[in-house]
């Protein structure tokens, strides 16, 4: 009887081939030339791009490769070849989702989590000119001759970009009492 390969992760047995809920599962339509999102990362669009990529990776059950929650197994682990294959697939998808100007700078990063962190560190910082521009847009946005829905949609677009471009406050206590996460 031919049984699908299995791996062991923290006492949990994982079926690699047929379990479509496993992060190691690759659908027949998953291929390295796939472009996850319709717009490429050009730098200034990092916030919207990263949100789109995260949504696509969640849909493909591969977010754990970029958020670091599925670290590389030891080389002798049965899951190691599958992890390498899926990690390589995610790296291909990410490379296909960035502009031709950015792609060469990530070509030699071989871990999807490291690649994701590299892009985040480089492009998540909003420049002061863009921050000022967004503040100005918020201050001077008026309904004018637009209907309420159009006005609200325009306001929401600018506000969401501004809100998500602000730096996060990091908690420095061991058991958070400073409430920096909600700030």
GROMACS .gro file of N, CA and C in nm:
model
  549
    1UNK      N    1   0.084  -0.118   0.000
    1UNK     CA    2   0.000   0.000   0.000
    1UNK      C    3   0.088   0.123   0.000
    2UNK      N    4   0.065   0.211  -0.094
    2UNK     CA    5   0.143   0.334  -0.106
    2UNK      C    6   0.077   0.445  -0.026
    3UNK      N    7   0.143   0.493   0.080
    3UNK     CA    8   0.086   0.597   0.164
    3UNK      C    9   0.158   0.728   0.138
    4UNK      N   10   0.087   0.841   0.149
    4UNK     CA   11   0.151   0.970   0.127
    4UNK      C   12   0.257   0.996   0.233
    5UNK      N   13   0.364   1.067   0.197
    5UNK     CA   14   0.467   1.099   0.295
    5UNK      C   15   0.408   1.178   0.411
    6UNK      N   16   0.463   1.154   0.529
    6UNK     CA   17   0.418   1.223   0.649
    6UNK      C   18   0.538   1.288   0.716
    7UNK      N   19   0.510   1.393   0.788
    7UNK     CA   20   0.614   1.459   0.866
    7UNK      C   21   0.564   1.479   1.008
    8UNK      N   22   0.655   1.512   1.094
    8UNK     CA   23   0.620   1.534   1.233
    8UNK      C   24   0.668   1.672   1.273
    9UNK      N   25   0.576   1.755   1.319
    9UNK     CA   26   0.612   1.890   1.364
    9UNK      C   27   0.551   1.909   1.501
   10UNK      N   28   0.634   1.908   1.603
   10UNK     CA   29   0.586   1.929   1.739
   10UNK      C   30   0.482   1.829   1.783
   11UNK      N   31   0.499   1.704   1.745
   11UNK     CA   32   0.405   1.600   1.783
   11UNK      C   33   0.284   1.589   1.691
   12UNK      N   34   0.269   1.684   1.600
   12UNK     CA   35   0.157   1.685   1.506
   12UNK      C   36   0.200   1.613   1.379
   13UNK      N   37   0.123   1.513   1.337
   13UNK     CA   38   0.153   1.441   1.214
   13UNK      C   39   0.090   1.516   1.098
   14UNK      N   40   0.168   1.541   0.995
   14UNK     CA   41   0.120   1.617   0.880
   14UNK      C   42   0.129   1.531   0.755
   15UNK      N   43   0.018   1.515   0.684
   15UNK     CA   44   0.016   1.445   0.557
   15UNK      C   45   0.052   1.548   0.451
   16UNK      N   46   0.153   1.518   0.371
   16UNK     CA   47   0.209   1.618   0.281
   16UNK      C   48   0.140   1.628   0.145
   17UNK      N   49   0.094   1.521   0.090
   17UNK     CA   50   0.053   1.520  -0.049
   17UNK      C   51  -0.093   1.560  -0.070
   18UNK      N   52  -0.183   1.500   0.002
   18UNK     CA   53  -0.324   1.513  -0.029
   18UNK      C   54  -0.401   1.608   0.062
   19UNK      N   55  -0.343   1.655   0.168
   19UNK     CA   56  -0.414   1.740   0.263
   19UNK      C   57  -0.410   1.885   0.215
   20UNK      N   58  -0.519   1.931   0.154
   20UNK     CA   59  -0.518   2.066   0.099
   20UNK      C   60  -0.525   2.174   0.206
   21UNK      N   61  -0.533   2.136   0.333
   21UNK     CA   62  -0.528   2.234   0.440
   21UNK      C   63  -0.385   2.253   0.492
   22UNK      N   64  -0.294   2.170   0.446
   22UNK     CA   65  -0.155   2.178   0.489
   22UNK      C   66  -0.085   2.293   0.416
   23UNK      N   67   0.001   2.368   0.485
   23UNK     CA   68   0.077   2.471   0.416
   23UNK      C   69   0.174   2.413   0.313
   24UNK      N   70   0.198   2.283   0.319
   24UNK     CA   71   0.287   2.217   0.224
   24UNK      C   72   0.215   2.171   0.097
   25UNK      N   73   0.086   2.185   0.095
   25UNK     CA   74   0.008   2.143  -0.021
   25UNK      C   75   0.024   2.245  -0.135
   26UNK      N   76   0.054   2.196  -0.253
   26UNK     CA   77   0.058   2.281  -0.372
   26UNK      C   78  -0.048   2.230  -0.470
   27UNK      N   79  -0.133   2.320  -0.511
   27UNK     CA   80  -0.238   2.287  -0.607
   27UNK      C   81  -0.175   2.274  -0.745
   28UNK      N   82  -0.239   2.202  -0.833
   28UNK     CA   83  -0.188   2.184  -0.969
   28UNK      C   84  -0.172   2.317  -1.042
   29UNK      N   85  -0.252   2.416  -1.006
   29UNK     CA   86  -0.241   2.547  -1.072
   29UNK      C   87  -0.131   2.635  -1.013
   30UNK      N   88  -0.073   2.596  -0.900
   30UNK     CA   89   0.037   2.672  -0.840
   30UNK      C   90   0.163   2.648  -0.922
   31UNK      N   91   0.221   2.754  -0.970
   31UNK     CA   92   0.345   2.742  -1.046
   31UNK      C   93   0.432   2.863  -1.022
   32UNK      N   94   0.562   2.852  -1.046
   32UNK     CA   95   0.655   2.962  -1.015
   32UNK      C   96   0.634   3.089  -1.097
   33UNK      N   97   0.563   3.081  -1.209
   33UNK     CA   98   0.544   3.201  -1.291
   33UNK      C   99   0.419   3.280  -1.252
   34UNK      N  100   0.347   3.233  -1.152
   34UNK     CA  101   0.224   3.299  -1.108
   34UNK      C  102   0.254   3.438  -1.052
   35UNK      N  103   0.173   3.536  -1.090
   35UNK     CA  104   0.182   3.669  -1.030
   35UNK      C  105   0.066   3.680  -0.933
   36UNK      N  106   0.096   3.691  -0.805
   36UNK     CA  107  -0.006   3.689  -0.699
   36UNK      C  108  -0.104   3.804  -0.706
   37UNK      N  109  -0.055   3.922  -0.735
   37UNK     CA  110  -0.138   4.043  -0.731
   37UNK      C  111  -0.127   4.118  -0.863
   38UNK      N  112  -0.230   4.194  -0.898
   38UNK     CA  113  -0.230   4.260  -1.029
   38UNK      C  114  -0.132   4.378  -1.041
   39UNK      N  115  -0.089   4.434  -0.929
   39UNK     CA  116   0.003   4.547  -0.935
   39UNK      C  117   0.137   4.510  -0.871
   40UNK      N  118   0.244   4.549  -0.937
   40UNK     CA  119   0.378   4.519  -0.888
   40UNK      C  120   0.420   4.618  -0.781
   41UNK      N  121   0.505   4.573  -0.690
   41UNK     CA  122   0.564   4.663  -0.592
   41UNK      C  123   0.664   4.753  -0.664
   42UNK      N  124   0.641   4.884  -0.653
   42UNK     CA  125   0.736   4.980  -0.712
   42UNK      C  126   0.806   5.059  -0.603
   43UNK      N  127   0.769   5.036  -0.481
   43UNK     CA  128   0.829   5.106  -0.367
   43UNK      C  129   0.727   5.191  -0.295
   44UNK      N  130   0.676   5.291  -0.363
   44UNK     CA  131   0.583   5.385  -0.299
   44UNK      C  132   0.447   5.322  -0.271
   45UNK      N  133   0.416   5.210  -0.333
   45UNK     CA  134   0.285   5.145  -0.313
   45UNK      C  135   0.295   5.026  -0.217
   46UNK      N  136   0.398   5.023  -0.132
   46UNK     CA  137   0.423   4.908  -0.047
   46UNK      C  138   0.302   4.870   0.039
   47UNK      N  139   0.238   4.968   0.099
   47UNK     CA  140   0.130   4.938   0.193
   47UNK      C  141   0.017   4.862   0.123
   48UNK      N  142  -0.029   4.914   0.012
   48UNK     CA  143  -0.138   4.847  -0.061
   48UNK      C  144  -0.091   4.715  -0.119
   49UNK      N  145   0.032   4.712  -0.172
   49UNK     CA  146   0.087   4.590  -0.230
   49UNK      C  147   0.095   4.480  -0.124
   50UNK      N  148   0.151   4.512  -0.007
   50UNK     CA  149   0.171   4.409   0.096
   50UNK      C  150   0.037   4.355   0.146
   51UNK      N  151  -0.063   4.440   0.155
   51UNK     CA  152  -0.195   4.392   0.198
   51UNK      C  153  -0.254   4.298   0.094
   52UNK      N  154  -0.234   4.329  -0.033
   52UNK     CA  155  -0.284   4.241  -0.140
   52UNK      C  156  -0.210   4.108  -0.139
   53UNK      N  157  -0.079   4.111  -0.120
   53UNK     CA  158   0.000   3.987  -0.118
   53UNK      C  159  -0.040   3.901   0.002
   54UNK      N  160  -0.056   3.962   0.117
   54UNK     CA  161  -0.097   3.885   0.236
   54UNK      C  162  -0.231   3.817   0.210
   55UNK      N  163  -0.325   3.887   0.152
   55UNK     CA  164  -0.456   3.828   0.121
   55UNK      C  165  -0.440   3.709   0.027
   56UNK      N  166  -0.357   3.724  -0.077
   56UNK     CA  167  -0.336   3.615  -0.173
   56UNK      C  168  -0.267   3.496  -0.106
   57UNK      N  169  -0.170   3.522  -0.020
   57UNK     CA  170  -0.100   3.413   0.048
   57UNK      C  171  -0.191   3.341   0.147
   58UNK      N  172  -0.280   3.414   0.211
   58UNK     CA  173  -0.377   3.349   0.300
   58UNK      C  174  -0.466   3.256   0.218
   59UNK      N  175  -0.511   3.303   0.103
   59UNK     CA  176  -0.597   3.221   0.018
   59UNK      C  177  -0.526   3.095  -0.028
   60UNK      N  178  -0.394   3.101  -0.046
   60UNK     CA  179  -0.317   2.985  -0.090
   60UNK      C  180  -0.259   2.906   0.028
   61UNK      N  181  -0.291   2.948   0.151
   61UNK     CA  182  -0.243   2.883   0.273
   61UNK      C  183  -0.090   2.883   0.280
   62UNK      N  184  -0.029   2.993   0.239
   62UNK     CA  185   0.117   3.003   0.240
   62UNK      C  186   0.168   3.121   0.322
   63UNK      N  187   0.081   3.190   0.395
   63UNK     CA  188   0.125   3.305   0.474
   63UNK      C  189   0.231   3.266   0.577
   64UNK      N  190   0.223   3.144   0.627
   64UNK     CA  191   0.318   3.099   0.730
   64UNK      C  192   0.462   3.099   0.680
   65UNK      N  193   0.482   3.097   0.549
   65UNK     CA  194   0.618   3.101   0.495
   65UNK      C  195   0.676   3.242   0.501
   66UNK      N  196   0.593   3.345   0.494
   66UNK     CA  197   0.646   3.481   0.499
   66UNK      C  198   0.638   3.542   0.638
   67UNK      N  199   0.545   3.499   0.721
   67UNK     CA  200   0.536   3.561   0.853
   67UNK      C  201   0.626   3.493   0.957
   68UNK      N  202   0.696   3.389   0.917
   68UNK     CA  203   0.792   3.324   1.005
   68UNK      C  204   0.734   3.219   1.098
   69UNK      N  205   0.604   3.192   1.087
   69UNK     CA  206   0.543   3.095   1.179
   69UNK      C  207   0.569   2.950   1.138
   70UNK      N  208   0.626   2.930   1.019
   70UNK     CA  209   0.662   2.794   0.975
   70UNK      C  210   0.811   2.794   0.940
   71UNK      N  211   0.896   2.780   1.041
   71UNK     CA  212   1.040   2.783   1.015
   71UNK      C  213   1.087   2.660   0.940
   72UNK      N  214   1.203   2.673   0.880
   72UNK     CA  215   1.261   2.561   0.803
   72UNK      C  216   1.288   2.443   0.896
   73UNK      N  217   1.238   2.325   0.860
   73UNK     CA  218   1.267   2.205   0.942
   73UNK      C  219   1.414   2.165   0.928
   74UNK      N  220   1.459   2.085   1.021
   74UNK     CA  221   1.594   2.033   1.013
   74UNK      C  222   1.610   1.952   0.885
   75UNK      N  223   1.730   1.944   0.834
   75UNK     CA  224   1.756   1.880   0.704
   75UNK      C  225   1.713   1.734   0.700
   76UNK      N  226   1.719   1.663   0.813
   76UNK     CA  227   1.680   1.521   0.814
   76UNK      C  228   1.531   1.500   0.842
   77UNK      N  229   1.456   1.606   0.862
   77UNK     CA  230   1.312   1.598   0.884
   77UNK      C  231   1.243   1.562   0.753
   78UNK      N  232   1.141   1.479   0.759
   78UNK     CA  233   1.067   1.440   0.639
   78UNK      C  234   1.002   1.561   0.570
   79UNK      N  235   0.976   1.666   0.645
   79UNK     CA  236   0.913   1.785   0.589
   79UNK      C  237   1.011   1.877   0.515
   80UNK      N  238   1.139   1.855   0.534
   80UNK     CA  239   1.238   1.944   0.476
   80UNK      C  240   1.225   1.962   0.324
   81UNK      N  241   1.218   1.856   0.245
   81UNK     CA  242   1.204   1.876   0.099
   81UNK      C  243   1.076   1.950   0.061
   82UNK      N  244   0.968   1.921   0.131
   82UNK     CA  245   0.842   1.990   0.102
   82UNK      C  246   0.850   2.138   0.140
   83UNK      N  247   0.914   2.166   0.255
   83UNK     CA  248   0.931   2.305   0.297
   83UNK      C  249   1.014   2.381   0.193
   84UNK      N  250   1.122   2.320   0.147
   84UNK     CA  251   1.209   2.384   0.047
   84UNK      C  252   1.130   2.412  -0.081
   85UNK      N  253   1.051   2.315  -0.124
   85UNK     CA  254   0.972   2.332  -0.246
   85UNK      C  255   0.870   2.444  -0.231
   86UNK      N  256   0.796   2.446  -0.122
   86UNK     CA  257   0.694   2.549  -0.102
   86UNK      C  258   0.758   2.686  -0.078
   87UNK      N  259   0.865   2.691  -0.002
   87UNK     CA  260   0.936   2.817   0.021
   87UNK      C  261   0.985   2.874  -0.112
   88UNK      N  262   1.037   2.788  -0.198
   88UNK     CA  263   1.084   2.833  -0.331
   88UNK      C  264   0.968   2.884  -0.416
   89UNK      N  265   0.853   2.820  -0.404
   89UNK     CA  266   0.735   2.865  -0.478
   89UNK      C  267   0.693   3.003  -0.431
   90UNK      N  268   0.690   3.024  -0.300
   90UNK     CA  269   0.651   3.155  -0.245
   90UNK      C  270   0.752   3.261  -0.286
   91UNK      N  271   0.880   3.229  -0.283
   91UNK     CA  272   0.982   3.324  -0.327
   91UNK      C  273   0.959   3.361  -0.474
   92UNK      N  274   0.928   3.264  -0.557
   92UNK     CA  275   0.900   3.293  -0.698
   92UNK      C  276   0.781   3.386  -0.712
   93UNK      N  277   0.676   3.361  -0.636
   93UNK     CA  278   0.557   3.447  -0.641
   93UNK      C  279   0.592   3.589  -0.599
   94UNK      N  280   0.673   3.602  -0.494
   94UNK     CA  281   0.711   3.736  -0.448
   94UNK      C  282   0.797   3.807  -0.552
   95UNK      N  283   0.892   3.736  -0.610
   95UNK     CA  284   0.976   3.797  -0.714
   95UNK      C  285   0.891   3.843  -0.833
   96UNK      N  286   0.789   3.766  -0.868
   96UNK     CA  287   0.701   3.803  -0.979
   96UNK      C  288   0.609   3.918  -0.943
   97UNK      N  289   0.604   3.954  -0.816
   97UNK     CA  290   0.514   4.060  -0.769
   97UNK      C  291   0.584   4.192  -0.744
   98UNK      N  292   0.713   4.198  -0.776
   98UNK     CA  293   0.787   4.324  -0.759
   98UNK      C  294   0.833   4.375  -0.894
   99UNK      N  295   0.862   4.503  -0.901
   99UNK     CA  296   0.903   4.564  -1.027
   99UNK      C  297   1.039   4.510  -1.072
  100UNK      N  298   1.067   4.520  -1.202
  100UNK     CA  299   1.197   4.475  -1.253
  100UNK      C  300   1.315   4.549  -1.189
  101UNK      N  301   1.292   4.668  -1.138
  101UNK     CA  302   1.399   4.744  -1.072
  101UNK      C  303   1.430   4.688  -0.934
  102UNK      N  304   1.331   4.633  -0.866
  102UNK     CA  305   1.348   4.581  -0.730
  102UNK      C  306   1.394   4.435  -0.732
  103UNK      N  307   1.348   4.359  -0.827
  103UNK     CA  308   1.372   4.215  -0.830
  103UNK      C  309   1.520   4.175  -0.816
  104UNK      N  310   1.614   4.239  -0.887
  104UNK     CA  311   1.754   4.197  -0.871
  104UNK      C  312   1.807   4.211  -0.728
  105UNK      N  313   1.749   4.302  -0.650
  105UNK     CA  314   1.798   4.323  -0.514
  105UNK      C  315   1.751   4.214  -0.417
  106UNK      N  316   1.659   4.129  -0.460
  106UNK     CA  317   1.613   4.020  -0.373
  106UNK      C  318   1.642   3.883  -0.434
  107UNK      N  319   1.714   3.882  -0.544
  107UNK     CA  320   1.737   3.758  -0.620
  107UNK      C  321   1.810   3.650  -0.539
  108UNK      N  322   1.894   3.688  -0.446
  108UNK     CA  323   1.975   3.588  -0.376
  108UNK      C  324   1.927   3.560  -0.234
  109UNK      N  325   1.809   3.609  -0.200
  109UNK     CA  326   1.750   3.576  -0.070
  109UNK      C  327   1.674   3.445  -0.087
  110UNK      N  328   1.711   3.345  -0.006
  110UNK     CA  329   1.658   3.210  -0.026
  110UNK      C  330   1.556   3.166   0.077
  111UNK      N  331   1.509   3.257   0.159
  111UNK     CA  332   1.408   3.225   0.259
  111UNK      C  333   1.295   3.328   0.243
  112UNK      N  334   1.173   3.280   0.223
  112UNK     CA  335   1.059   3.369   0.197
  112UNK      C  336   1.038   3.467   0.312
  113UNK      N  337   1.059   3.422   0.435
  113UNK     CA  338   1.043   3.511   0.551
  113UNK      C  339   1.148   3.623   0.548
  114UNK      N  340   1.272   3.589   0.521
  114UNK     CA  341   1.378   3.690   0.512
  114UNK      C  342   1.351   3.788   0.398
  115UNK      N  343   1.303   3.737   0.286
  115UNK     CA  344   1.271   3.823   0.172
  115UNK      C  345   1.160   3.921   0.209
  116UNK      N  346   1.057   3.871   0.276
  116UNK     CA  347   0.945   3.954   0.318
  116UNK      C  348   0.992   4.064   0.413
  117UNK      N  349   1.077   4.026   0.509
  117UNK     CA  350   1.129   4.125   0.604
  117UNK      C  351   1.215   4.228   0.535
  118UNK      N  352   1.294   4.186   0.437
  118UNK     CA  353   1.377   4.280   0.361
  118UNK      C  354   1.291   4.384   0.290
  119UNK      N  355   1.187   4.339   0.223
  119UNK     CA  356   1.098   4.432   0.153
  119UNK      C  357   1.026   4.523   0.251
  120UNK      N  358   0.981   4.467   0.361
  120UNK     CA  359   0.913   4.549   0.463
  120UNK      C  360   1.005   4.656   0.518
  121UNK      N  361   1.127   4.616   0.552
  121UNK     CA  362   1.221   4.712   0.610
  121UNK      C  363   1.255   4.824   0.513
  122UNK      N  364   1.265   4.792   0.386
  122UNK     CA  365   1.301   4.894   0.286
  122UNK      C  366   1.186   4.984   0.246
  123UNK      N  367   1.065   4.928   0.236
  123UNK     CA  368   0.959   5.004   0.172
  123UNK      C  369   0.842   5.043   0.262
  124UNK      N  370   0.837   4.994   0.384
  124UNK     CA  371   0.723   5.028   0.469
  124UNK      C  372   0.735   5.166   0.532
  125UNK      N  373   0.854   5.222   0.530
  125UNK     CA  374   0.874   5.355   0.588
  125UNK      C  375   0.822   5.460   0.492
  126UNK      N  376   0.721   5.532   0.534
  126UNK     CA  377   0.666   5.636   0.448
  126UNK      C  378   0.759   5.757   0.455
  127UNK      N  379   0.782   5.818   0.341
  127UNK     CA  380   0.869   5.936   0.343
  127UNK      C  381   0.788   6.055   0.391
  128UNK      N  382   0.856   6.152   0.446
  128UNK     CA  383   0.789   6.267   0.506
  128UNK      C  384   0.710   6.346   0.402
  129UNK      N  385   0.756   6.349   0.278
  129UNK     CA  386   0.684   6.421   0.173
  129UNK      C  387   0.548   6.356   0.148
  130UNK      N  388   0.544   6.222   0.143
  130UNK     CA  389   0.417   6.153   0.121
  130UNK      C  390   0.325   6.170   0.240
  131UNK      N  391   0.379   6.166   0.360
  131UNK     CA  392   0.299   6.186   0.480
  131UNK      C  393   0.236   6.325   0.478
  132UNK      N  394   0.316   6.425   0.443
  132UNK     CA  395   0.265   6.562   0.435
  132UNK      C  396   0.156   6.573   0.329
  133UNK      N  397   0.179   6.510   0.215
  133UNK     CA  398   0.082   6.511   0.105
  133UNK      C  399  -0.052   6.449   0.150
  134UNK      N  400  -0.046   6.338   0.220
  134UNK     CA  401  -0.168   6.273   0.268
  134UNK      C  402  -0.241   6.361   0.370
  135UNK      N  403  -0.165   6.424   0.460
  135UNK     CA  404  -0.227   6.515   0.557
  135UNK      C  405  -0.296   6.631   0.486
  136UNK      N  406  -0.231   6.685   0.385
  136UNK     CA  407  -0.290   6.794   0.308
  136UNK      C  408  -0.418   6.748   0.238
  137UNK      N  409  -0.414   6.631   0.178
  137UNK     CA  410  -0.533   6.578   0.111
  137UNK      C  411  -0.648   6.562   0.210
  138UNK      N  412  -0.618   6.514   0.330
  138UNK     CA  413  -0.722   6.498   0.432
  138UNK      C  414  -0.780   6.632   0.474
  139UNK      N  415  -0.693   6.730   0.491
  139UNK     CA  416  -0.739   6.862   0.536
  139UNK      C  417  -0.825   6.932   0.432
  140UNK      N  418  -0.792   6.917   0.307
  140UNK     CA  419  -0.860   6.994   0.203
  140UNK      C  420  -0.963   6.915   0.123
  141UNK      N  421  -0.987   6.791   0.161
  141UNK     CA  422  -1.086   6.711   0.090
  141UNK      C  423  -1.226   6.761   0.125
  142UNK      N  424  -1.302   6.797   0.025
  142UNK     CA  425  -1.439   6.843   0.045
  142UNK      C  426  -1.531   6.763  -0.046
  143UNK      N  427  -1.659   6.765  -0.011
  143UNK     CA  428  -1.757   6.692  -0.091
  143UNK      C  429  -1.779   6.761  -0.224
  144UNK      N  430  -1.783   6.894  -0.224
  144UNK     CA  431  -1.806   6.968  -0.347
  144UNK      C  432  -1.930   6.919  -0.419
  145UNK      N  433  -1.918   6.891  -0.547
  145UNK     CA  434  -2.033   6.846  -0.626
  145UNK      C  435  -2.046   6.693  -0.627
  146UNK      N  436  -1.959   6.625  -0.555
  146UNK     CA  437  -1.965   6.478  -0.548
  146UNK      C  438  -2.081   6.435  -0.460
  147UNK      N  439  -2.132   6.315  -0.488
  147UNK     CA  440  -2.234   6.262  -0.397
  147UNK      C  441  -2.164   6.210  -0.272
  148UNK      N  442  -2.242   6.179  -0.171
  148UNK     CA  443  -2.187   6.137  -0.041
  148UNK      C  444  -2.102   6.012  -0.055
  149UNK      N  445  -2.146   5.916  -0.136
  149UNK     CA  446  -2.071   5.792  -0.153
  149UNK      C  447  -1.934   5.817  -0.213
  150UNK      N  448  -1.927   5.900  -0.315
  150UNK     CA  449  -1.799   5.931  -0.379
  150UNK      C  450  -1.707   6.004  -0.282
  151UNK      N  451  -1.763   6.102  -0.210
  151UNK     CA  452  -1.683   6.177  -0.112
  151UNK      C  453  -1.629   6.084  -0.004
  152UNK      N  454  -1.717   5.999   0.051
  152UNK     CA  455  -1.674   5.908   0.156
  152UNK      C  456  -1.569   5.810   0.105
  153UNK      N  457  -1.585   5.760  -0.017
  153UNK     CA  458  -1.488   5.667  -0.075
  153UNK      C  459  -1.352   5.735  -0.089
  154UNK      N  460  -1.349   5.856  -0.141
  154UNK     CA  461  -1.223   5.930  -0.155
  154UNK      C  462  -1.159   5.956  -0.019
  155UNK      N  463  -1.240   5.994   0.079
  155UNK     CA  464  -1.189   6.017   0.214
  155UNK      C  465  -1.132   5.888   0.272
  156UNK      N  466  -1.202   5.779   0.254
  156UNK     CA  467  -1.158   5.650   0.308
  156UNK      C  468  -1.026   5.606   0.246
  157UNK      N  469  -1.009   5.626   0.115
  157UNK     CA  470  -0.885   5.588   0.047
  157UNK      C  471  -0.766   5.661   0.107
  158UNK      N  472  -0.779   5.792   0.121
  158UNK     CA  473  -0.668   5.873   0.174
  158UNK      C  474  -0.646   5.840   0.321
  159UNK      N  475  -0.755   5.830   0.400
  159UNK     CA  476  -0.741   5.803   0.542
  159UNK      C  477  -0.677   5.666   0.568
  160UNK      N  478  -0.721   5.564   0.495
  160UNK     CA  479  -0.664   5.430   0.514
  160UNK      C  480  -0.515   5.427   0.482
  161UNK      N  481  -0.474   5.492   0.374
  161UNK     CA  482  -0.332   5.495   0.342
  161UNK      C  483  -0.254   5.568   0.451
  162UNK      N  484  -0.307   5.681   0.496
  162UNK     CA  485  -0.240   5.756   0.602
  162UNK      C  486  -0.231   5.675   0.730
  163UNK      N  487  -0.342   5.613   0.769
  163UNK     CA  488  -0.346   5.535   0.893
  163UNK      C  489  -0.248   5.418   0.889
  164UNK      N  490  -0.242   5.348   0.776
  164UNK     CA  491  -0.155   5.231   0.766
  164UNK      C  492  -0.009   5.266   0.737
  165UNK      N  493   0.017   5.391   0.711
  165UNK     CA  494   0.155   5.431   0.684
  165UNK      C  495   0.225   5.484   0.808
  166UNK      N  496   0.152   5.498   0.917
  166UNK     CA  497   0.211   5.549   1.039
  166UNK      C  498   0.293   5.440   1.108
  167UNK      N  499   0.408   5.478   1.165
  167UNK     CA  500   0.491   5.377   1.232
  167UNK      C  501   0.419   5.316   1.351
  168UNK      N  502   0.445   5.188   1.370
  168UNK     CA  503   0.386   5.119   1.484
  168UNK      C  504   0.466   5.148   1.609
  169UNK      N  505   0.398   5.162   1.720
  169UNK     CA  506   0.467   5.176   1.848
  169UNK      C  507   0.495   5.035   1.899
  170UNK      N  508   0.617   5.009   1.938
  170UNK     CA  509   0.652   4.875   1.983
  170UNK      C  510   0.655   4.871   2.135
  171UNK      N  511   0.595   4.769   2.188
  171UNK     CA  512   0.593   4.748   2.332
  171UNK      C  513   0.731   4.703   2.378
  172UNK      N  514   0.776   4.760   2.489
  172UNK     CA  515   0.906   4.722   2.543
  172UNK      C  516   0.893   4.648   2.676
  173UNK      N  517   0.771   4.636   2.729
  173UNK     CA  518   0.756   4.560   2.853
  173UNK      C  519   0.739   4.412   2.821
  174UNK      N  520   0.766   4.328   2.918
  174UNK     CA  521   0.752   4.185   2.894
  174UNK      C  522   0.606   4.141   2.894
  175UNK      N  523   0.528   4.192   2.983
  175UNK     CA  524   0.384   4.167   2.982
  175UNK      C  525   0.319   4.303   2.962
  176UNK      N  526   0.273   4.327   2.843
  176UNK     CA  527   0.233   4.461   2.800
  176UNK      C  528   0.135   4.529   2.895
  177UNK      N  529   0.186   4.634   2.958
  177UNK     CA  530   0.103   4.719   3.043
  177UNK      C  531   0.100   4.862   2.990
  178UNK      N  532   0.182   4.887   2.888
  178UNK     CA  533   0.195   5.025   2.837
  178UNK      C  534   0.090   5.057   2.732
  179UNK      N  535   0.019   4.956   2.682
  179UNK     CA  536  -0.087   4.973   2.583
  179UNK      C  537  -0.036   5.035   2.452
  180UNK      N  538   0.091   5.011   2.420
  180UNK     CA  539   0.147   5.070   2.297
  180UNK      C  540   0.086   5.009   2.171
  181UNK      N  541   0.043   4.885   2.179
  181UNK     CA  542  -0.015   4.821   2.061
  181UNK      C  543  -0.143   4.891   2.017
  182UNK      N  544  -0.226   4.932   2.113
  182UNK     CA  545  -0.351   5.000   2.075
  182UNK      C  546  -0.326   5.144   2.033
  183UNK      N  547  -0.217   5.204   2.082
  183UNK     CA  548  -0.185   5.341   2.042
  183UNK      C  549  -0.144   5.345   1.899
   0.00000   0.00000   0.00000
